Amino acid sequence: KKRGFDCYGVELSKYTSQKALEKFPKRIFNGKLEQSKYPNAFFDVITMTDVIEHITDPNAFFKEIKRILKKNGLILITTPNTDSITKKFMTQNWFQYKEEHVIYWNAKSINYLMNQIGFKILKFKNNNKKLTLRYYNDYFDKYPSILGKIFRGIFKSLPNFLKKKSFLNPLTGEILVLAKNY
């Protein structure tokens, strides 16, 4: 919004939708995208950060994205990457294996889907996130692991200013995809 975009959102959670409506009145749809009834060719850009791993029918979902996205419109996707270094290192203990993730992606599978639906991939890259150490501590509390146990032990002894400091993490295990509707 600060950069001039006319922002809308789709959110499944009623609570989160209500919170978003405070910032974007009449711009948040509570429910599934396929139920939102946005007009054809309505959006210039659609972002999906940490979304597609939760979608049970990606073909239907992306057909709806294609319908509501303008020709030459862009989509930006982030999702866990099964070809990531963290996945290869952690194997079956990968921190992205979660009950709520119903499908997993990598460059090959996303490329296949995008070609089927009619999107052209412009960029694939490792997704870097800037997160605080407190975020990691809370994350490891919610999703326990051996790595988390070690981190949480160290975290307790850190000074508060470090706990609140943000760091760029290239090992999120996620892929960032930019694609164009053609």
Phi, psi and omega in degrees: 000319180296338181261012174096003178282145173268100193268139174229164177212155175235129184216130179286322184287126178297316180300310182294324176299316179298319178297317180293325179297333177297325181269328182231074183304135178062018183242002184243126176261127178265108181148194179278147179307318182297344179261356189285336177060039173292149179294159174302145175048048185270324188254146172273323183221138174231128178250142178225090179262121181055050181241308194294341176288350179259355187272122182280337179230080184298329179297311179296318181300311183285335173294323176292319176302313181299320181295319185269353180265136178295156174301137185069008175290161185247147169238141176240124185235136164235141181200154175305143186245113181291351175260010183287160177298319181296321178295316181294324181285317186270348181044238185289350178263013181305132184291349178274352174285106183224152181302324184280352177271114186261346178209145181241149189233160169211180184302318182295314183289323177292318178300317178300310180297315181300318177296320180297321184275332180109038175244147176253125178288125176263328184203137168240137172200161174295133180273121175260136177239144175259112185226155178276159176295328176297322177301313180298318179301313179295322179297313181291336175290319181284322182238083185297146175201171177296315177301319179296321180297317178296312181300313183296327176295317179290319183304319183303328184269358182281148174292153184303321182298327177286324180298330182267351183286140178268144179227143176282126182245109177277359184251039181287344182076022182241157175247145174247131183233132173243126182224157184241138176279119179240000000 
